[in-house]
XYZ file of C-alpha atoms in Angstrom:
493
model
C 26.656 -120.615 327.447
C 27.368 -117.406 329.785
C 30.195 -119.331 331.048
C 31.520 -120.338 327.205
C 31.211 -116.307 326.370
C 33.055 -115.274 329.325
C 35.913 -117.304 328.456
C 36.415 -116.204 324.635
C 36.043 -112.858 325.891
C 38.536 -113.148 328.773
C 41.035 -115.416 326.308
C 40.386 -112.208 323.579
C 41.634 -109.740 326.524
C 44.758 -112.062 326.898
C 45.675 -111.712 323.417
C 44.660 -108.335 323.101
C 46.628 -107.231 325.874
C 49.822 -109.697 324.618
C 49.546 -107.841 320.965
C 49.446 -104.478 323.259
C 52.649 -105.232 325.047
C 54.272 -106.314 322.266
C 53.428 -103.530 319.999
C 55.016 -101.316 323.292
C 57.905 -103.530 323.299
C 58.653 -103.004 319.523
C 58.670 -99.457 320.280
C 60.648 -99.320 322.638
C 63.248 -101.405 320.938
C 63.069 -99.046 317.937
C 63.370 -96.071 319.956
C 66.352 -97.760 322.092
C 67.712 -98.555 318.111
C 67.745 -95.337 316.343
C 68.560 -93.334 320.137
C 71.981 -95.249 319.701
C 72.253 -94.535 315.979
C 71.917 -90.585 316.631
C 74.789 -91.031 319.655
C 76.865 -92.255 317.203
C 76.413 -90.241 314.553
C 76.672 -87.067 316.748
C 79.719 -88.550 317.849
C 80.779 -89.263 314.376
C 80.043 -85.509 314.131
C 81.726 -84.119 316.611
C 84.573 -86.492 315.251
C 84.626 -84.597 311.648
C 83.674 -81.601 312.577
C 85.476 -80.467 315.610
C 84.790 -77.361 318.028
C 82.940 -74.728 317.339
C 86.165 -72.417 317.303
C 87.003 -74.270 314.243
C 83.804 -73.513 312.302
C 83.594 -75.227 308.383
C 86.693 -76.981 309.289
C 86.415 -80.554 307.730
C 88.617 -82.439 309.935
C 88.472 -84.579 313.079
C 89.742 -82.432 315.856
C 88.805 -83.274 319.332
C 90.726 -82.884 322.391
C 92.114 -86.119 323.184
C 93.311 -85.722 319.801
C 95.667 -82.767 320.181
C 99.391 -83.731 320.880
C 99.419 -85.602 324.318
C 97.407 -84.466 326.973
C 99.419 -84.581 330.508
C 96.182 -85.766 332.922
C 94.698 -88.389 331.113
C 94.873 -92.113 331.470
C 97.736 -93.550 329.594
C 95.564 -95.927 327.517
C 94.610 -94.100 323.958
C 90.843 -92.900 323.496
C 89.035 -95.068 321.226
C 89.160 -92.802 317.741
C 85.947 -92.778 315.709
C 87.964 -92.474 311.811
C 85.955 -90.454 308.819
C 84.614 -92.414 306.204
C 86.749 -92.943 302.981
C 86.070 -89.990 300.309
C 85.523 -91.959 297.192
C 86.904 -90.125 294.105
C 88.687 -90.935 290.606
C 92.216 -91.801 290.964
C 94.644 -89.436 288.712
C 97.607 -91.209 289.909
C 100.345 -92.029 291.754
C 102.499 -88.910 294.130
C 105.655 -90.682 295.546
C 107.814 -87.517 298.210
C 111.375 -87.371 299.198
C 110.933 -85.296 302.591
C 114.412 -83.517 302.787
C 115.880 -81.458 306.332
C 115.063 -82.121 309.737
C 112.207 -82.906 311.448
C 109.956 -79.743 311.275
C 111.140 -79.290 307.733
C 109.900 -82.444 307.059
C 106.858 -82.382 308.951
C 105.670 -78.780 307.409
C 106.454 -80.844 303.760
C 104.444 -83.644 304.390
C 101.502 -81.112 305.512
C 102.225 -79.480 302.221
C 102.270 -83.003 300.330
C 99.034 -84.097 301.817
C 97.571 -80.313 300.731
C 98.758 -81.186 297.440
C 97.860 -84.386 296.710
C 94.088 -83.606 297.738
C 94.042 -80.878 294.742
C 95.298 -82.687 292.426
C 93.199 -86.031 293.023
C 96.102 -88.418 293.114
C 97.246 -91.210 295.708
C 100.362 -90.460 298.249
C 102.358 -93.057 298.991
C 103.707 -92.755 302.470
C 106.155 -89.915 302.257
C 110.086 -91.056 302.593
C 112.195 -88.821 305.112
C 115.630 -87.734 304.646
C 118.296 -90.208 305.355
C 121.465 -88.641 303.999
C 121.519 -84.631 305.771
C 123.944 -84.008 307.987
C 122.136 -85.785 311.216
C 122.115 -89.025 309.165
C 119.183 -90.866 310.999
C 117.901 -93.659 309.615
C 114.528 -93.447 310.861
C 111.593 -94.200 308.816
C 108.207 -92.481 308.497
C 106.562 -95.323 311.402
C 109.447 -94.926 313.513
C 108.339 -91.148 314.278
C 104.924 -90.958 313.428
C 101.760 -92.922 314.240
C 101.295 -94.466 310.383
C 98.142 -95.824 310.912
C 96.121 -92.980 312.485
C 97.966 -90.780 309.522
C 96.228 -92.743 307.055
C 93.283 -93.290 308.719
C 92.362 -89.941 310.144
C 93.066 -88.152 306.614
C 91.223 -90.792 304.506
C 87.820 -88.657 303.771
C 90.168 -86.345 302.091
C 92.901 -88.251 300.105
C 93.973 -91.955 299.595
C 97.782 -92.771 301.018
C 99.381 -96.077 300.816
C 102.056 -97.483 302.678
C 103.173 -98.302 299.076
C 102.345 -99.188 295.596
C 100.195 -101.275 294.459
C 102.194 -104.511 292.941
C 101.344 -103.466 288.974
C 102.580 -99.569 290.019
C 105.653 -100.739 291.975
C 106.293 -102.540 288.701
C 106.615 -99.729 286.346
C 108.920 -97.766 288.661
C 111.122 -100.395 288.951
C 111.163 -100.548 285.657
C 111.941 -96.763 285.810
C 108.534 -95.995 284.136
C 108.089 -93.024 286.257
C 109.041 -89.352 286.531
C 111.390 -87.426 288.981
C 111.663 -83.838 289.461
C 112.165 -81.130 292.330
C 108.906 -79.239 292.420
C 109.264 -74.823 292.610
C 109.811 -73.729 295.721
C 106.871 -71.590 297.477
C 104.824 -72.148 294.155
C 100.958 -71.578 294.324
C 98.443 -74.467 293.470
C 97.937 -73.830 289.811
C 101.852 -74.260 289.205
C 100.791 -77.967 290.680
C 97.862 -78.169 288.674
C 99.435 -76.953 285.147
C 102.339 -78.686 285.439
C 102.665 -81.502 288.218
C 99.105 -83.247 287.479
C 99.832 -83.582 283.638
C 103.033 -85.697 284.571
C 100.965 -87.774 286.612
C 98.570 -88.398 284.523
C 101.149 -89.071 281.671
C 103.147 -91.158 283.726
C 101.371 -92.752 286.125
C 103.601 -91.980 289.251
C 105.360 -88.860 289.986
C 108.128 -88.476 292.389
C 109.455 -85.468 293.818
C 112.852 -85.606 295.499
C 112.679 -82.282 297.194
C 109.407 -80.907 299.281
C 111.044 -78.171 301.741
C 108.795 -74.967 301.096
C 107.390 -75.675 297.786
C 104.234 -74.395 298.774
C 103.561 -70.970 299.013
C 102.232 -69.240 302.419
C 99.750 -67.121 301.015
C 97.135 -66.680 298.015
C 95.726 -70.428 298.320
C 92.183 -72.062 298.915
C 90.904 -71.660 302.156
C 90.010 -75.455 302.084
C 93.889 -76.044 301.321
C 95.280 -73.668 304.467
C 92.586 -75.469 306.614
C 93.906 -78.930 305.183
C 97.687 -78.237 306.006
C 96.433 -77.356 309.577
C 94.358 -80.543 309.760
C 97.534 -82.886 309.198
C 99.340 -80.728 311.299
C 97.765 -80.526 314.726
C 95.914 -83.820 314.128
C 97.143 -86.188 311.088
C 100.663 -86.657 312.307
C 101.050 -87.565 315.398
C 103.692 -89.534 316.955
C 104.373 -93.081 317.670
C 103.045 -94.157 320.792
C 106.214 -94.622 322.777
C 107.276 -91.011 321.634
C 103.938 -89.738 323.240
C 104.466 -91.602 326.293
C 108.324 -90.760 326.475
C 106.889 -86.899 326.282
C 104.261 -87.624 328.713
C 106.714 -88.754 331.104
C 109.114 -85.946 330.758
C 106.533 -83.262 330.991
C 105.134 -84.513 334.389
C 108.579 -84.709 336.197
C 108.775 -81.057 335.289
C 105.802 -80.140 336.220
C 105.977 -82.179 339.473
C 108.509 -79.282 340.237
C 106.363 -76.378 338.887
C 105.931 -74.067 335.888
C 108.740 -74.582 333.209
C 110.034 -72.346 330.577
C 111.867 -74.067 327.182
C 114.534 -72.736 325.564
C 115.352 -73.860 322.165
C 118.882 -72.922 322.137
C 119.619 -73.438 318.748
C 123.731 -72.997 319.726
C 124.870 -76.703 317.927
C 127.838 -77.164 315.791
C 125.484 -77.885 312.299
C 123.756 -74.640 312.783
C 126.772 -72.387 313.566
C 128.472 -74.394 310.605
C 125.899 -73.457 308.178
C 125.303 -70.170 309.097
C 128.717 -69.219 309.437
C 128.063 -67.624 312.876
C 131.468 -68.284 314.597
C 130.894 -65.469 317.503
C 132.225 -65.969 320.959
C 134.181 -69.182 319.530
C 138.043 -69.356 319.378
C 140.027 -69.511 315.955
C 140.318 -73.359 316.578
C 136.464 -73.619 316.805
C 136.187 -70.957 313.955
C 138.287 -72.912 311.779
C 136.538 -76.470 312.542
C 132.917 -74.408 311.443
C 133.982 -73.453 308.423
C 136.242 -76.468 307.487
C 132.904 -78.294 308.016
C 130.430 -75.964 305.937
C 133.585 -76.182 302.899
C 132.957 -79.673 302.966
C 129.344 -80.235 303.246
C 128.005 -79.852 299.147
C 124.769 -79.244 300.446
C 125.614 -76.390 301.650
C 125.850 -73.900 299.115
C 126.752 -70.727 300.595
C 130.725 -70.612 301.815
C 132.020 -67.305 302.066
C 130.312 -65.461 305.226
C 130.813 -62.979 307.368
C 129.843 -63.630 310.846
C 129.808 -60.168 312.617
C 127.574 -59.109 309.895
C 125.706 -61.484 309.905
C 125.220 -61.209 313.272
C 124.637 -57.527 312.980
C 121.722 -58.523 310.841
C 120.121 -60.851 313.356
C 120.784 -64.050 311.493
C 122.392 -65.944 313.728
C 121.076 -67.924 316.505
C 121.852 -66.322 320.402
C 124.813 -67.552 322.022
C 124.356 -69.134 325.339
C 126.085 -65.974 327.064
C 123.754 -63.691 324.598
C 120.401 -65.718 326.211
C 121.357 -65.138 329.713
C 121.448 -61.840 329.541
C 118.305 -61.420 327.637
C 115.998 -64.001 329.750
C 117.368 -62.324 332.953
C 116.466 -58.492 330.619
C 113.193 -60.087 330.081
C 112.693 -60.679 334.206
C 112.400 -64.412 333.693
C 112.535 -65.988 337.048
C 116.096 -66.966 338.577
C 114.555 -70.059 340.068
C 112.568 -71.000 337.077
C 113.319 -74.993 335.654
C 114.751 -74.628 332.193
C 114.833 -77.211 329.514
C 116.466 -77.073 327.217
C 115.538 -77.912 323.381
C 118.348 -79.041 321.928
C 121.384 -81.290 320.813
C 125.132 -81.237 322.157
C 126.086 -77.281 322.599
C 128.516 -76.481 320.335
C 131.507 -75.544 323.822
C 130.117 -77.676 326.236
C 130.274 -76.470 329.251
C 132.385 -73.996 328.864
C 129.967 -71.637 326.762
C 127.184 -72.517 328.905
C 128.738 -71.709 332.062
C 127.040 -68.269 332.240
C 123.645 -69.534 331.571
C 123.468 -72.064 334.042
C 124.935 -69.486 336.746
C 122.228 -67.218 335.547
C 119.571 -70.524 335.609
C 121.126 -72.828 337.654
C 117.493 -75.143 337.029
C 118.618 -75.994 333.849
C 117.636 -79.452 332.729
C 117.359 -81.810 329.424
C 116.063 -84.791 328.352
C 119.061 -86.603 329.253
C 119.414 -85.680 332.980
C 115.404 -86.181 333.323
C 115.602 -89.943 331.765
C 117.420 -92.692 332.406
C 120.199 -93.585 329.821
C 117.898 -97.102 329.432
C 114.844 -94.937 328.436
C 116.645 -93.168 325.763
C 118.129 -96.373 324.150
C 115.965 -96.588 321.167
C 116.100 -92.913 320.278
C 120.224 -92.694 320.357
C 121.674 -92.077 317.108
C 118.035 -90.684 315.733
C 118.294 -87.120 316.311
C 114.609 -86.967 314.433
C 113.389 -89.128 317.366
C 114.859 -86.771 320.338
C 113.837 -84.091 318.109
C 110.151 -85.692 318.315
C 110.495 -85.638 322.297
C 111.692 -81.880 322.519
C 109.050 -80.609 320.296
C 106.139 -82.737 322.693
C 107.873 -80.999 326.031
C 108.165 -77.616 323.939
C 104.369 -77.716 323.211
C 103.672 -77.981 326.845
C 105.655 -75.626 328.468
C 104.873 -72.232 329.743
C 106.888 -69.991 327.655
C 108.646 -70.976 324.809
C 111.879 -68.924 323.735
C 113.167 -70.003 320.432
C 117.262 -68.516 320.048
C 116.338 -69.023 316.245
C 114.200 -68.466 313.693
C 114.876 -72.310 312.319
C 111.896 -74.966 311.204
C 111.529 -75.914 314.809
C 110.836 -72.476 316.552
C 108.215 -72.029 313.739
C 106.362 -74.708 313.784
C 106.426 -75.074 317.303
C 104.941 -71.797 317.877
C 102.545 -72.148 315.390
C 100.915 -75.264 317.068
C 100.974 -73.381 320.534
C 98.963 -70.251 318.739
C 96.904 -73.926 318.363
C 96.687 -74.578 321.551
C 95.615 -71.616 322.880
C 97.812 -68.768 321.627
C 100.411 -70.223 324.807
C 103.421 -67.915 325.297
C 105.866 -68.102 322.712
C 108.393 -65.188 322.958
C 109.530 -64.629 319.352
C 113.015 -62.841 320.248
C 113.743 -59.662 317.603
C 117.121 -60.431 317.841
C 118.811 -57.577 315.473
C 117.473 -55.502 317.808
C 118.780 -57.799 320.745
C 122.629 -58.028 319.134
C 122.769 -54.184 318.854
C 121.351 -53.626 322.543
C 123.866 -56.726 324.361
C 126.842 -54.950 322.111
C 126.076 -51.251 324.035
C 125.237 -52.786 327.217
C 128.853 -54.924 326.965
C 130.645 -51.479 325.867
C 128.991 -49.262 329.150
C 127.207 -47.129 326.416
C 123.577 -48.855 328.212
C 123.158 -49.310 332.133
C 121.263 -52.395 332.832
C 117.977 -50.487 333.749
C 117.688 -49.231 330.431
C 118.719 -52.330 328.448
C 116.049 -54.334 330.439
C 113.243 -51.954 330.162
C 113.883 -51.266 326.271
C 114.136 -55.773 325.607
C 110.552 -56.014 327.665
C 109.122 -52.943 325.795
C 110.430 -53.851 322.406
C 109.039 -57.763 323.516
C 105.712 -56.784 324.734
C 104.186 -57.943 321.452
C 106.153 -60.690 320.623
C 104.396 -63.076 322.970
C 102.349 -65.548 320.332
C 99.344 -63.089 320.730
C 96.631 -63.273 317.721
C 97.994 -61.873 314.904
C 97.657 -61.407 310.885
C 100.371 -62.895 308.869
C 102.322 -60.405 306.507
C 102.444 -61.398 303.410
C 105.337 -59.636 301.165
C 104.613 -60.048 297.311
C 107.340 -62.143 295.448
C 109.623 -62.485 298.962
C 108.059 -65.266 300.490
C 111.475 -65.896 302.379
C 110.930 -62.472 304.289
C 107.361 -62.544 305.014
C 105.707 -64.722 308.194
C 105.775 -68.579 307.148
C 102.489 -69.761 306.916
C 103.357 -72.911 309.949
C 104.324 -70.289 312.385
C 100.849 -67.984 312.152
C 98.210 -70.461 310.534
C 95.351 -68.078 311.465
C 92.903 -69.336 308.766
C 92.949 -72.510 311.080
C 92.447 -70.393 314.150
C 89.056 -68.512 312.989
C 90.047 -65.519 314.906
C 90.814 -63.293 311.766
C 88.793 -63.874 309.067
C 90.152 -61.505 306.416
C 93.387 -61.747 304.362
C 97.040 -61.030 305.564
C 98.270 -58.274 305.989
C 100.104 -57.306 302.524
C 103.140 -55.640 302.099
C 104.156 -54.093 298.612
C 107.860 -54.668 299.409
């Protein structure tokens, strides 16, 4: 009997103690469960949410994220996307992206903006085919489609295209066209774009270069531009690794300065800035801006113009302000840019001033720029990469590129960007050229008059109805940066 109590009691241990370890077991597996849950949700987090330098941002900014970092392994970091936003359709927004690349890219920031307001669906914006570079390149070919759909989608809904039934009625020409107001605040949008959509279903607009204004929007809106900015568009893979490459055989040789010398026969063309060219060359410019319709303005005065600081530097004009500026005679030089309107002829000076003056094409072999010849957008894609990288940026011109590109190095860091006053510049090279300025005092009066000019933190100046004159938004995005919280600086006139 002992003996038969012994053994239920020992055999009730055993169970006891198997319930016991598997009650521990169970509770360990939940724990191990909902530990992994809160990893990935703080991850999914820190995905949406970003730094803390970015604080109420509602994007997805981490570091791998930002344009192509030069150390890291060449296989892409795994990319935790936002969850769809779920919200009621108004309609369809169809874009024509017109100008180069950073015209087009600041657009499609301002389309995405847009289209987020106004609670409609983008179709995947269409970039200009018919300007004067003529590349045929479509939206994929430069940018990373996917990851732009993908990384915006908890803020709007974009398509590679219509849905069948939509695609129907525009083919049927059941949709309406129209060039939206340039630098026009969101309620022109709301009053008067979103009632077409909703009338019509789909809404194209055939124009999109500055038809948003700077200033005097949402903060969610500014914040939103800067998200698809520095984050939503990014390039296509081989771009990336094309830049990657380029930037470490630089800096394999040490620090590198960029100069986007903005001295190419389209620009001088349009601008009618025909200094330091020969009546031949002259002639051939404005021959060529007669015959382009898209260029409106044909009469111009170049020495004026010049006077006023609206034309870009000429190569000779650069080499005496870098060397004015005490940039290093040894320091590597790439240059940002297409074929130099001269050749070598106008930038003989330069490179006897900078004799380490490099580009894309004498970095690469002809083989590794196959794919991007005859797509200027493309190469354009590769200098802005290397121009985001560089230590000091100098900009000849105050074009889309030199904006934009500084604006995403304020990004990055507020990286040296030397913003060149150059009506100041054209009046000091023209005294130092006559002997009415030794070189002592030209120098020391370029630094001086420089010395703020660097990309430093800043507030944008906003100048009521002259949005052309005041600081584009893409070049000083300081919302974004959370380093100035109150409004731009405002300017009655």
């Amino acid at each position: 009997m002992g003996l038969k109590v012994f053994v239920k009691l020992d055999k009730t241990r055993i169970l006891m103690g198997s319930k016991t370890r598997m009650k521990l077991w169970m509770i360990r597996a939940v724990t191990t469960v909902f530990l992994w849950a809160c990893v990935v949700q703080l991850m999914v987090f820190g995905e949406i949410w970003g730094p803390r330098v970015l604080k109420g941002w509602p994007s997805c900014f981490i570091r791998q994220d930002l344009p192509f970092p030069v150390e890291l392994s060449s296989i892409p970091p795994k990319i935790v996307y936002p969850a769809k936003r779920v919200y009621k359709n108004n309609g369809y927004l169809m874009v024509s992206c017109n100008g180069g690349l950073n015209q087009m890219r600041a657009a499609i920031c301002d389309m995405v903006a847009i289209t987020r307001y106004l609670n409609v669906t983008l179709i995947v914006p269409e970039l200009d085919k018919a300007s004067f570079w003529a590349d045929p390149s479509e939206f994929q070919d430069i940018f990373d489609v996917d990851h732009f759909i993908l990384s915006l989608r908890d803020e709007v809904r974009i398509l590679k295209e219509l849905p069948p039934r939509v695609k129907r009625r525009v083919e049927l020409g059941r949709f309406y066209s129209l060039p939206p107001v340039s630098w026009s605040n969101i309620s022109y949008y709301v009053n008067q774009i979103l009632p077409l959509v909703q009338k019509y279903k789909v809404v194209h607009l055939n124009k999109t270069d500055a038809r948003l204004a700077n200033n005097g929007l949402p903060i969610e809106l500014q914040k939103l531009r800067c998200r698809v900015n520095f984050n939503g568009l990014r390039f296509t893979p081989r771009i990336e690794e094309l830049g990657r490459r380029v930037v470490r055989i630089l800096r394999e040789k040490g620090p590198f300065l960029v100069l986007h010398l903005r001295y190419e026969m389209d620009m001088l063309s349009f601008s009618g800035c025909t200094h330091g060219c020969n009546n031949k060359e002259a002639e051939e410019l404005t021959r060529m801006r007669y015959d382009n319709p898209l260029w409106k303005e044909k009469a111009i005065n170049s020495e004026t113009r010049r006077k006023e600081g609206l034309c870009p530097l000429t190569p000779e004009e650069t080499a005496l302000v870098l060397k004015a500026l005490g940039i290093d005679h040894n320091v590597q030089i790439y240059i940002a840019a297409g074929e130099i309107y001269g050749g070598e002829r106008r930038m003989a000076s330069l490179v006897r001033a900078y004799p380490n003056m490099v580009r894309k094409e004498t970095l690469l072999k002809p083989s590794d720029l196959r794919f991007f010849q005859n797509h200027s957008s493309q190469m354009a894609a590769l200098d802005y990469l290397v121009s985001l990288e560089s230590d000091i940026f100098v900009p000849t011109y105050d074009g889309n590129m030199a904006k934009v590109v500084e604006g995403h190095r304020r990004f990055l860091g507020f990286k040296r960007t030397i913003s060149l006053d150059k009506k100041l510049l054209i009046s000091l090279i023209d005294q130092y050229n006559n002997g009415l300025l030794s070189w002592e005092d030209f120098s020391l009066t370029v630094k001086k008059a420089h010395a703020e000019r660097m990309g430093s933190p800043s507030k944008r100046v906003s100048i009521r109805d002259k949005p052309k004159e005041e600081d584009y938004f893409y070049s000083n995005p300081h919302e974004c940066l959370q380093l100035i919280d109150d409004e731009p600086l405002m300017r009655s006139s």
